[in-house]
CSV table of N, CA, C and O in Angstrom, one decimal:
chain,number,residue,atom,x,y,z
A,9,MET,N,-2.1,14.5,13.3
A,9,MET,CA,-1.8,13.5,12.5
A,9,MET,C,-2.3,12.9,11.7
A,9,MET,O,-3.8,13.1,11.3
A,10,PHE,N,-2.2,12.3,10.6
A,10,PHE,CA,-3.1,12.1,9.4
A,10,PHE,C,-4.0,10.7,9.8
A,10,PHE,O,-3.0,9.8,10.3
A,11,ASP,N,-5.0,10.7,9.8
A,11,ASP,CA,-5.9,9.6,9.9
A,11,ASP,C,-6.6,8.9,8.6
A,11,ASP,O,-7.4,9.5,7.9
A,12,ALA,N,-6.0,7.8,8.3
A,12,ALA,CA,-6.5,6.8,7.1
A,12,ALA,C,-7.6,6.0,7.6
A,12,ALA,O,-7.8,4.9,6.8
A,13,THR,N,-8.3,5.6,8.9
A,13,THR,CA,-9.0,4.9,9.5
A,13,THR,C,-10.4,4.5,8.4
A,13,THR,O,-11.1,3.7,8.4
A,14,ASP,N,-10.9,5.6,8.1
A,14,ASP,CA,-12.1,5.6,7.1
A,14,ASP,C,-12.4,5.9,5.7
A,14,ASP,O,-13.1,6.3,5.4
A,15,MET,N,-10.7,5.5,5.1
A,15,MET,CA,-10.7,5.8,3.8
A,15,MET,C,-10.3,4.4,3.5
A,15,MET,O,-9.3,3.8,4.0
A,16,PRO,N,-10.6,4.1,1.7
A,16,PRO,CA,-10.1,2.9,1.2
A,16,PRO,C,-8.6,3.2,0.8
A,16,PRO,O,-8.2,4.5,0.7
A,17,VAL,N,-7.7,2.2,1.2
A,17,VAL,CA,-6.4,2.2,0.8
A,17,VAL,C,-5.9,1.4,-0.3
A,17,VAL,O,-6.5,0.3,-0.4
A,18,TYR,N,-5.6,2.1,-1.6
A,18,TYR,CA,-4.9,1.0,-2.5
A,18,TYR,C,-3.7,1.0,-2.6
A,18,TYR,O,-2.9,1.8,-2.5
A,19,VAL,N,-3.4,-0.1,-3.1
A,19,VAL,CA,-1.9,-0.4,-2.9
A,19,VAL,C,-1.6,-0.8,-4.6
A,19,VAL,O,-1.9,-1.4,-5.4
A,20,ARG,N,-0.5,0.0,-4.9
A,20,ARG,CA,0.4,-0.6,-6.6
A,20,ARG,C,1.2,-1.4,-6.0
A,20,ARG,O,2.4,-1.1,-5.4
A,21,PRO,N,1.1,-2.5,-6.5
A,21,PRO,CA,2.0,-3.8,-6.5
A,21,PRO,C,3.3,-3.4,-7.5
A,21,PRO,O,3.4,-2.8,-7.9
A,22,GLY,N,4.1,-4.4,-7.1
A,22,GLY,CA,5.7,-4.1,-7.6
A,22,GLY,C,6.4,-2.9,-7.3
A,22,GLY,O,5.9,-2.0,-6.2
A,23,LYS,N,7.5,-2.7,-8.1
A,23,LYS,CA,8.2,-1.2,-7.4
A,23,LYS,C,7.6,0.1,-8.5
A,23,LYS,O,7.2,-0.1,-9.5
A,24,THR,N,8.1,1.0,-7.7
A,24,THR,CA,7.7,2.5,-8.4
A,24,THR,C,8.7,3.1,-7.9
A,24,THR,O,9.6,3.1,-6.9
A,25,ASP,N,9.2,3.9,-9.3
A,25,ASP,CA,10.1,4.8,-9.3
A,25,ASP,C,10.6,5.9,-8.1
A,25,ASP,O,9.4,6.6,-7.7
A,26,GLY,N,11.2,5.6,-6.7
A,26,GLY,CA,11.2,6.4,-5.9
A,26,GLY,C,11.4,7.9,-5.8
A,26,GLY,O,11.5,8.6,-5.0
A,27,ARG,N,11.9,8.4,-7.0
A,27,ARG,CA,12.2,9.6,-7.2
A,27,ARG,C,10.8,10.5,-7.6
A,27,ARG,O,11.0,11.6,-7.6
A,28,LYS,N,9.6,9.6,-7.8
A,28,LYS,CA,8.4,10.3,-8.3
A,28,LYS,C,8.2,11.1,-7.1
A,28,LYS,O,7.8,10.6,-5.7
A,29,SER,N,7.3,12.5,-7.2
A,29,SER,CA,6.6,13.1,-6.2
A,29,SER,C,5.4,13.0,-6.8
A,29,SER,O,4.7,12.6,-7.5
A,30,ILE,N,4.9,14.2,-6.3
A,30,ILE,CA,3.3,14.3,-6.4
A,30,ILE,C,2.5,14.3,-7.8
A,30,ILE,O,1.5,13.2,-8.1
A,31,ASP,N,3.1,14.7,-8.5
A,31,ASP,CA,2.7,14.9,-10.1
A,31,ASP,C,2.8,13.4,-10.7
A,31,ASP,O,1.7,12.8,-11.6
A,32,GLY,N,4.3,12.9,-10.7
A,32,GLY,CA,4.4,11.5,-10.9
A,32,GLY,C,3.8,10.5,-10.6
A,32,GLY,O,3.0,9.7,-11.2
A,33,LEU,N,3.0,10.5,-9.2
A,33,LEU,CA,2.3,9.4,-8.6
A,33,LEU,C,1.0,9.7,-9.4
A,33,LEU,O,0.1,8.7,-9.1
A,34,VAL,N,0.4,10.9,-9.2
A,34,VAL,CA,-0.8,11.2,-9.6
A,34,VAL,C,-1.2,10.6,-10.9
A,34,VAL,O,-2.2,10.1,-11.3
A,35,GLY,N,0.1,10.6,-11.8
A,35,GLY,CA,0.0,10.0,-13.5
A,35,GLY,C,-0.2,8.8,-13.2
A,35,GLY,O,-1.1,8.2,-14.1
A,36,ILE,N,0.5,8.1,-12.1
A,36,ILE,CA,0.2,6.7,-12.3
A,36,ILE,C,-0.9,5.9,-11.8
A,36,ILE,O,-1.5,5.1,-12.5
A,37,ILE,N,-1.6,6.9,-10.6
A,37,ILE,CA,-2.8,6.8,-10.5
A,37,ILE,C,-4.0,6.8,-11.5
A,37,ILE,O,-4.9,6.0,-11.7
A,38,ARG,N,-3.5,7.6,-12.0
A,38,ARG,CA,-4.6,8.1,-13.5
A,38,ARG,C,-4.4,7.1,-14.3
A,38,ARG,O,-5.2,6.6,-15.2
A,39,ASP,N,-3.4,7.0,-14.8
A,39,ASP,CA,-2.9,6.4,-16.2
A,39,ASP,C,-2.6,4.7,-15.6
A,39,ASP,O,-3.3,4.0,-16.5
A,40,GLY,N,-1.8,4.5,-15.0
A,40,GLY,CA,-1.5,3.1,-14.6
A,40,GLY,C,-2.5,2.0,-14.0
A,40,GLY,O,-2.8,0.8,-14.1
A,41,MET,N,-2.9,2.8,-12.9
A,41,MET,CA,-4.3,2.3,-12.0
A,41,MET,C,-5.7,2.7,-12.5
A,41,MET,O,-6.5,1.6,-12.4
A,42,ARG,N,-5.5,3.3,-13.3
A,42,ARG,CA,-7.4,3.9,-14.0
A,42,ARG,C,-8.0,4.4,-13.2
A,42,ARG,O,-9.2,3.6,-12.9
A,43,MET,N,-7.5,5.0,-12.1
A,43,MET,CA,-8.7,5.3,-11.0
A,43,MET,C,-8.5,7.2,-10.9
A,43,MET,O,-7.7,7.5,-11.2
A,44,ASP,N,-9.5,7.7,-10.2
A,44,ASP,CA,-9.5,9.1,-9.9
A,44,ASP,C,-9.0,9.1,-8.6
A,44,ASP,O,-9.8,9.2,-7.5
A,45,VAL,N,-7.8,10.1,-8.5
A,45,VAL,CA,-7.4,10.3,-7.2
A,45,VAL,C,-8.6,11.4,-6.2
A,45,VAL,O,-8.2,11.5,-5.3
A,46,LEU,N,-8.9,12.4,-7.3
A,46,LEU,CA,-9.6,13.1,-6.6
A,46,LEU,C,-11.5,12.4,-6.0
A,46,LEU,O,-11.9,13.4,-4.9
A,47,LYS,N,-11.4,11.4,-6.1
A,47,LYS,CA,-12.8,10.6,-5.5
A,47,LYS,C,-12.3,10.5,-4.1
A,47,LYS,O,-13.1,10.0,-3.6
A,48,GLY,N,-11.1,10.3,-3.6
A,48,GLY,CA,-10.7,9.9,-2.5
A,48,GLY,C,-9.8,8.6,-2.3
A,48,GLY,O,-9.5,8.1,-3.2
A,49,GLY,N,-9.2,8.5,-0.8
A,49,GLY,CA,-8.7,7.4,-0.8
A,49,GLY,C,-7.0,7.6,-0.6
A,49,GLY,O,-7.1,8.5,-0.8
A,50,LEU,N,-6.3,6.6,-0.2
A,50,LEU,CA,-5.0,6.6,0.1
A,50,LEU,C,-4.2,5.8,-0.9
A,50,LEU,O,-4.6,4.6,-0.9
A,51,PHE,N,-3.3,6.4,-1.9
A,51,PHE,CA,-2.7,5.1,-2.9
A,51,PHE,C,-1.5,5.4,-2.0
A,51,PHE,O,-0.8,6.1,-1.8
A,52,ILE,N,-0.9,3.8,-2.2
A,52,ILE,CA,0.7,3.4,-1.5
A,52,ILE,C,1.2,3.3,-2.5
A,52,ILE,O,0.9,2.0,-3.5
A,53,PHE,N,2.4,3.3,-2.7
A,53,PHE,CA,3.7,2.8,-3.9
A,53,PHE,C,5.3,2.8,-2.8
A,53,PHE,O,5.2,3.2,-1.7
A,54,CYS,N,5.5,1.5,-3.6
A,54,CYS,CA,6.9,1.2,-2.9
A,54,CYS,C,8.2,1.2,-3.7
A,54,CYS,O,7.9,1.1,-4.7
A,55,ASN,N,9.3,1.7,-3.1
A,55,ASN,CA,10.7,1.6,-4.0
A,55,ASN,C,10.9,-0.1,-4.5
A,55,ASN,O,10.6,-0.9,-3.8
A,56,LYS,N,12.1,0.0,-5.4
A,56,LYS,CA,12.6,-1.2,-5.7
A,56,LYS,C,13.2,-2.1,-4.6
A,56,LYS,O,13.0,-3.3,-4.2
A,57,ALA,N,13.8,-1.0,-3.9
A,57,ALA,CA,14.4,-1.9,-2.4
A,57,ALA,C,13.3,-2.1,-1.4
A,57,ALA,O,14.0,-2.9,-0.3
A,58,ARG,N,12.4,-1.7,-1.6
A,58,ARG,CA,11.3,-1.8,-0.4
A,58,ARG,C,11.6,-1.3,0.9
A,58,ARG,O,11.1,-1.9,2.1
A,59,THR,N,12.1,-0.5,1.0
A,59,THR,CA,12.7,0.2,2.0
A,59,THR,C,11.6,1.8,2.5
A,59,THR,O,11.7,2.2,3.2
A,60,THR,N,11.3,2.1,1.3
A,60,THR,CA,10.7,3.5,1.4
A,60,THR,C,9.0,3.0,0.5
A,60,THR,O,9.2,2.7,-0.6
A,61,ILE,N,8.0,3.7,1.4
A,61,ILE,CA,6.9,3.9,0.7
A,61,ILE,C,6.7,5.4,0.5
A,61,ILE,O,7.2,6.1,1.6
A,62,LYS,N,5.9,5.6,-0.5
A,62,LYS,CA,5.3,6.6,-0.7
A,62,LYS,C,3.7,6.8,-0.6
A,62,LYS,O,2.9,6.2,-1.2
A,63,CYS,N,3.1,7.7,0.2
A,63,CYS,CA,1.7,7.6,0.0
A,63,CYS,C,0.7,9.0,-0.3
A,63,CYS,O,1.6,10.0,-0.2
A,64,ILE,N,-0.2,8.9,-1.1
A,64,ILE,CA,-0.8,10.2,-1.7
A,64,ILE,C,-2.0,10.2,-1.5
A,64,ILE,O,-2.7,9.2,-1.6
A,65,SER,N,-2.9,11.5,-1.1
A,65,SER,CA,-4.3,11.8,-1.0
A,65,SER,C,-4.4,13.0,-1.4
A,65,SER,O,-3.8,13.9,-1.1
A,66,TRP,N,-5.7,13.3,-2.0
A,66,TRP,CA,-6.5,14.3,-2.0
A,66,TRP,C,-7.2,14.5,-1.0
A,66,TRP,O,-8.2,14.0,-0.2
A,67,ASP,N,-7.2,16.1,-0.5
A,67,ASP,CA,-7.8,16.3,0.9
A,67,ASP,C,-8.6,17.3,0.6
A,67,ASP,O,-9.3,18.1,1.4
A,68,LYS,N,-9.5,17.6,-0.7
A,68,LYS,CA,-10.5,18.3,-1.2
A,68,LYS,C,-9.8,19.5,-1.4
A,68,LYS,O,-10.3,20.6,-1.9
A,69,THR,N,-8.4,19.9,-0.5
A,69,THR,CA,-7.8,21.4,-1.0
A,69,THR,C,-6.6,20.9,-1.6
A,69,THR,O,-5.9,22.3,-2.1
A,70,GLY,N,-5.9,20.2,-1.6
A,70,GLY,CA,-4.7,19.8,-1.9
A,70,GLY,C,-4.3,18.2,-2.1
A,70,GLY,O,-4.9,17.5,-1.4
A,71,PHE,N,-3.0,17.9,-2.5
A,71,PHE,CA,-2.5,16.6,-2.1
A,71,PHE,C,-1.6,16.7,-1.2
A,71,PHE,O,-1.0,17.5,-0.5
A,72,LEU,N,-1.9,15.2,-0.4
A,72,LEU,CA,-1.0,15.3,0.6
A,72,LEU,C,-0.1,14.0,0.3
A,72,LEU,O,-0.7,12.9,0.2
A,73,LEU,N,1.2,14.2,0.5
A,73,LEU,CA,2.3,13.0,0.5
A,73,LEU,C,3.1,12.7,1.7
A,73,LEU,O,3.7,13.6,2.0
A,74,ILE,N,2.6,11.7,1.8
A,74,ILE,CA,3.6,10.8,2.7
A,74,ILE,C,4.7,9.6,2.7
A,74,ILE,O,4.3,8.9,1.9
A,75,GLN,N,5.5,10.0,3.7
A,75,GLN,CA,6.6,9.1,3.0
A,75,GLN,C,7.2,8.2,4.4
A,75,GLN,O,7.3,9.0,5.1
A,76,LYS,N,7.5,7.3,4.2
A,76,LYS,CA,8.3,6.3,5.4
A,76,LYS,C,9.3,5.9,4.7
A,76,LYS,O,9.2,4.8,3.8
A,77,LYS,N,10.6,5.6,5.3
A,77,LYS,CA,11.7,5.2,5.1
A,77,LYS,C,11.9,4.3,6.2
A,77,LYS,O,12.3,4.7,7.4
A,78,LEU,N,12.2,2.9,5.8
A,78,LEU,CA,12.6,2.2,6.7
A,78,LEU,C,14.5,1.7,7.0
A,78,LEU,O,15.0,2.2,6.2
A,79,LEU,N,14.6,1.7,8.2
A,79,LEU,CA,16.4,1.4,8.4
A,79,LEU,C,16.6,0.3,9.0
A,79,LEU,O,16.0,-0.1,10.0
A,80,GLY,N,17.6,-0.3,8.1
A,80,GLY,CA,17.9,-1.9,8.6
A,80,GLY,C,16.7,-3.0,8.3
A,80,GLY,O,16.6,-3.8,8.6
A,81,TYR,N,15.6,-2.8,7.7
A,81,TYR,CA,14.0,-3.6,7.3
A,81,TYR,C,13.7,-3.3,6.1
A,81,TYR,O,13.9,-2.2,5.4
A,82,THR,N,12.9,-4.1,5.6
A,82,THR,CA,11.9,-3.8,4.2
A,82,THR,C,10.4,-4.1,4.5
A,82,THR,O,10.2,-4.6,5.5
A,83,PHE,N,9.8,-3.6,3.7
A,83,PHE,CA,8.5,-3.3,4.0
A,83,PHE,C,8.1,-4.5,3.2
A,83,PHE,O,8.5,-5.2,2.3
A,84,ALA,N,6.9,-5.5,3.5
A,84,ALA,CA,6.5,-6.7,2.8
A,84,ALA,C,5.7,-6.1,1.9
A,84,ALA,O,4.6,-5.1,1.9
A,85,TRP,N,5.9,-6.8,0.7
A,85,TRP,CA,4.9,-5.8,-0.5
A,85,TRP,C,4.8,-6.4,-1.8
A,85,TRP,O,6.0,-7.6,-1.9
A,86,PRO,N,3.0,-6.6,-2.1
A,86,PRO,CA,3.0,-7.4,-2.8
A,86,PRO,C,3.1,-7.1,-4.2
A,86,PRO,O,3.9,-5.9,-4.9
A,87,GLN,N,3.7,-8.1,-5.1
A,87,GLN,CA,4.8,-7.7,-6.5
A,87,GLN,C,3.9,-8.3,-7.5
A,87,GLN,O,4.0,-7.6,-8.7
A,88,THR,N,2.4,-8.4,-7.8
A,88,THR,CA,1.8,-8.5,-8.6
A,88,THR,C,0.1,-8.1,-8.5
A,88,THR,O,-0.1,-8.1,-7.1
A,89,GLU,N,-0.5,-8.1,-9.3
A,89,GLU,CA,-2.2,-7.5,-9.1
A,89,GLU,C,-3.0,-8.4,-8.2
A,89,GLU,O,-3.4,-8.4,-7.3
A,90,GLU,N,-2.7,-10.1,-8.3
A,90,GLU,CA,-3.2,-11.1,-8.1
A,90,GLU,C,-2.7,-11.0,-6.4
A,90,GLU,O,-3.9,-11.4,-5.5
A,91,ALA,N,-1.6,-10.4,-6.1
A,91,ALA,CA,-1.4,-10.4,-4.7
A,91,ALA,C,-1.6,-9.4,-3.8
A,91,ALA,O,-2.0,-9.5,-2.6
A,92,ALA,N,-2.0,-8.1,-4.6
A,92,ALA,CA,-2.2,-7.0,-4.4
A,92,ALA,C,-3.8,-6.9,-3.7
A,92,ALA,O,-4.7,-7.8,-4.6
A,93,LYS,N,-4.0,-6.1,-2.9
A,93,LYS,CA,-5.8,-5.6,-2.8
A,93,LYS,C,-5.7,-4.4,-2.2
A,93,LYS,O,-4.9,-3.7,-1.6
A,94,GLU,N,-6.9,-4.2,-1.9
A,94,GLU,CA,-7.3,-2.9,-1.1
A,94,GLU,C,-7.4,-3.2,0.2
A,94,GLU,O,-8.2,-4.6,0.7
A,95,ILE,N,-6.8,-2.3,1.3
A,95,ILE,CA,-6.4,-2.7,2.3
A,95,ILE,C,-7.5,-1.8,3.4
A,95,ILE,O,-7.4,-0.8,2.7
A,96,SER,N,-7.7,-2.1,4.3
A,96,SER,CA,-8.7,-1.1,5.5
A,96,SER,C,-7.7,0.0,5.8
A,96,SER,O,-6.4,-0.2,6.0
A,97,GLY,N,-8.0,1.1,6.1
A,97,GLY,CA,-7.4,1.9,7.0
A,97,GLY,C,-6.4,1.4,8.6
A,97,GLY,O,-5.3,1.6,8.9
A,98,GLU,N,-7.4,0.3,9.3
A,98,GLU,CA,-6.6,-0.5,10.2
A,98,GLU,C,-5.3,-1.1,9.8
A,98,GLU,O,-4.5,-1.2,10.5
A,99,GLU,N,-5.8,-1.9,8.9
A,99,GLU,CA,-4.6,-2.5,8.3
A,99,GLU,C,-3.3,-1.7,7.6
A,99,GLU,O,-2.2,-2.2,7.7
A,100,PHE,N,-3.6,-0.7,7.3
A,100,PHE,CA,-2.5,0.4,6.9
A,100,PHE,C,-1.7,0.6,8.0
A,100,PHE,O,-0.5,0.7,7.6
A,101,LEU,N,-2.3,1.0,9.1
A,101,LEU,CA,-1.9,1.3,10.8
A,101,LEU,C,-0.7,-0.1,10.9
A,101,LEU,O,0.0,0.5,11.4
A,102,GLN,N,-1.6,-1.2,10.5
A,102,GLN,CA,-0.7,-2.1,10.9
A,102,GLN,C,0.8,-2.6,10.0
A,102,GLN,O,1.7,-2.6,10.5
A,103,PHE,N,0.4,-2.0,9.1
A,103,PHE,CA,1.4,-2.1,7.8
A,103,PHE,C,2.7,-1.3,8.1
A,103,PHE,O,3.7,-1.7,8.1
A,104,LEU,N,2.1,0.0,8.5
A,104,LEU,CA,3.3,0.8,8.8
A,104,LEU,C,3.8,0.6,9.9
A,104,LEU,O,5.2,1.0,10.4
A,105,ASN,N,3.6,-0.3,11.1
A,105,ASN,CA,4.0,-1.2,12.1
A,105,ASN,C,4.8,-2.4,11.9
A,105,ASN,O,5.3,-2.7,12.8
A,106,GLY,N,4.9,-2.5,10.4
A,106,GLY,CA,5.6,-3.7,10.3
A,106,GLY,C,4.4,-5.1,10.3
A,106,GLY,O,5.6,-5.7,9.6
A,107,ALA,N,3.5,-5.2,10.2
A,107,ALA,CA,2.9,-6.4,9.7
A,107,ALA,C,2.8,-6.3,8.4
A,107,ALA,O,2.6,-5.8,7.4
A,108,ASP,N,2.9,-7.9,8.0
A,108,ASP,CA,2.7,-8.4,6.5
A,108,ASP,C,1.1,-8.5,6.2
A,108,ASP,O,0.6,-9.5,6.5
A,109,VAL,N,0.3,-7.3,5.9
A,109,VAL,CA,-1.0,-7.5,5.5
A,109,VAL,C,-1.2,-8.4,4.3
A,109,VAL,O,-2.5,-8.5,4.0
A,110,PHE,N,-0.5,-8.8,3.4
A,110,PHE,CA,-0.6,-8.8,1.9
A,110,PHE,C,-0.4,-10.5,1.9
A,110,PHE,O,-0.9,-11.1,1.5
A,111,ARG,N,0.0,-11.3,3.2
A,111,ARG,CA,0.3,-12.6,3.1
A,111,ARG,C,-1.1,-13.3,3.7
A,111,ARG,O,-1.4,-12.8,4.8
A,112,HIS,N,-1.4,-14.2,2.9
A,112,HIS,CA,-2.9,-14.9,3.4
A,112,HIS,C,-2.6,-15.6,4.5
A,112,HIS,O,-1.3,-16.8,4.4
A,113,PHE,N,-3.2,-15.9,5.5
A,113,PHE,CA,-2.9,-16.3,6.8
A,113,PHE,C,-4.3,-17.6,7.0
A,113,PHE,O,-5.3,-17.4,6.8
A,114,THR,N,-3.7,-18.7,7.4
A,114,THR,CA,-4.4,-19.7,7.6
A,114,THR,C,-5.0,-20.0,8.7
A,114,THR,O,-3.7,-20.6,9.2
A,115,PRO,N,-5.7,-19.8,9.5
A,115,PRO,CA,-5.8,-20.3,11.2
A,115,PRO,C,-5.6,-21.9,10.9
A,115,PRO,O,-5.6,-22.9,10.3
A,116,TRP,N,-4.7,-22.2,12.1
A,116,TRP,CA,-4.3,-23.5,12.5
A,116,TRP,C,-5.7,-24.9,12.1
A,116,TRP,O,-5.2,-25.6,11.7
A,117,GLU,N,-6.8,-24.0,12.8
A,117,GLU,CA,-7.5,-25.2,12.9
A,117,GLU,C,-8.5,-25.3,11.7
A,117,GLU,O,-9.0,-26.4,11.1
A,118,ASP,N,-7.7,-24.8,10.3
A,118,ASP,CA,-8.4,-24.7,8.8
A,118,ASP,C,-7.2,-25.7,8.4
A,118,ASP,O,-7.3,-25.9,7.0
A,119,VAL,N,-6.1,-25.7,8.8
A,119,VAL,CA,-5.0,-26.6,7.8
A,119,VAL,C,-5.1,-28.0,8.0
A,119,VAL,O,-5.8,-28.5,9.3
A,120,HIS,N,-4.9,-28.6,6.9
A,120,HIS,CA,-5.4,-30.0,6.9
A,120,HIS,C,-4.2,-31.1,6.6
A,120,HIS,O,-3.5,-30.4,5.3
A,121,ILE,N,-3.2,-31.6,7.1
A,121,ILE,CA,-2.4,-32.7,7.1
A,121,ILE,C,-2.7,-33.8,6.3
A,121,ILE,O,-3.6,-34.5,6.6
A,122,VAL,N,-1.9,-33.9,5.1
A,122,VAL,CA,-2.5,-34.8,4.0
A,122,VAL,C,-1.0,-35.9,4.4
A,122,VAL,O,-0.1,-35.7,4.1
A,123,ASN,N,-1.5,-37.4,5.0
A,123,ASN,CA,-0.4,-38.4,5.4
A,123,ASN,C,0.0,-38.9,3.8
A,123,ASN,O,-0.9,-39.1,3.2
A,124,GLY,N,1.1,-38.8,3.5
A,124,GLY,CA,1.2,-39.2,1.9
A,124,GLY,C,3.0,-40.1,2.0
A,124,GLY,O,3.5,-40.8,1.0
């Protein structure tokens, strides 16, 4: 099984054409994200309906393309650069299992209620 726990995971916010395969996604990484896929990491893209993600990574011999399609659910997905962030390998595994790793969580003890 592919292990992403020790690599940076980069998220491209918004929608990506779900018909793109390796060459198209590498082009987006290079031209749109201004990053070098050959330096390592896992890059994640999501389709417009938020039902399918594609992940691409370079393993020093070739590209690895992983795709996951949900049935009856949608992925929590950031729509803007401000909402997107680099996530850890552990957060990526949580994301694959349905967690919304993009939403900011405020612990209850840090919530201040203003009477007004």
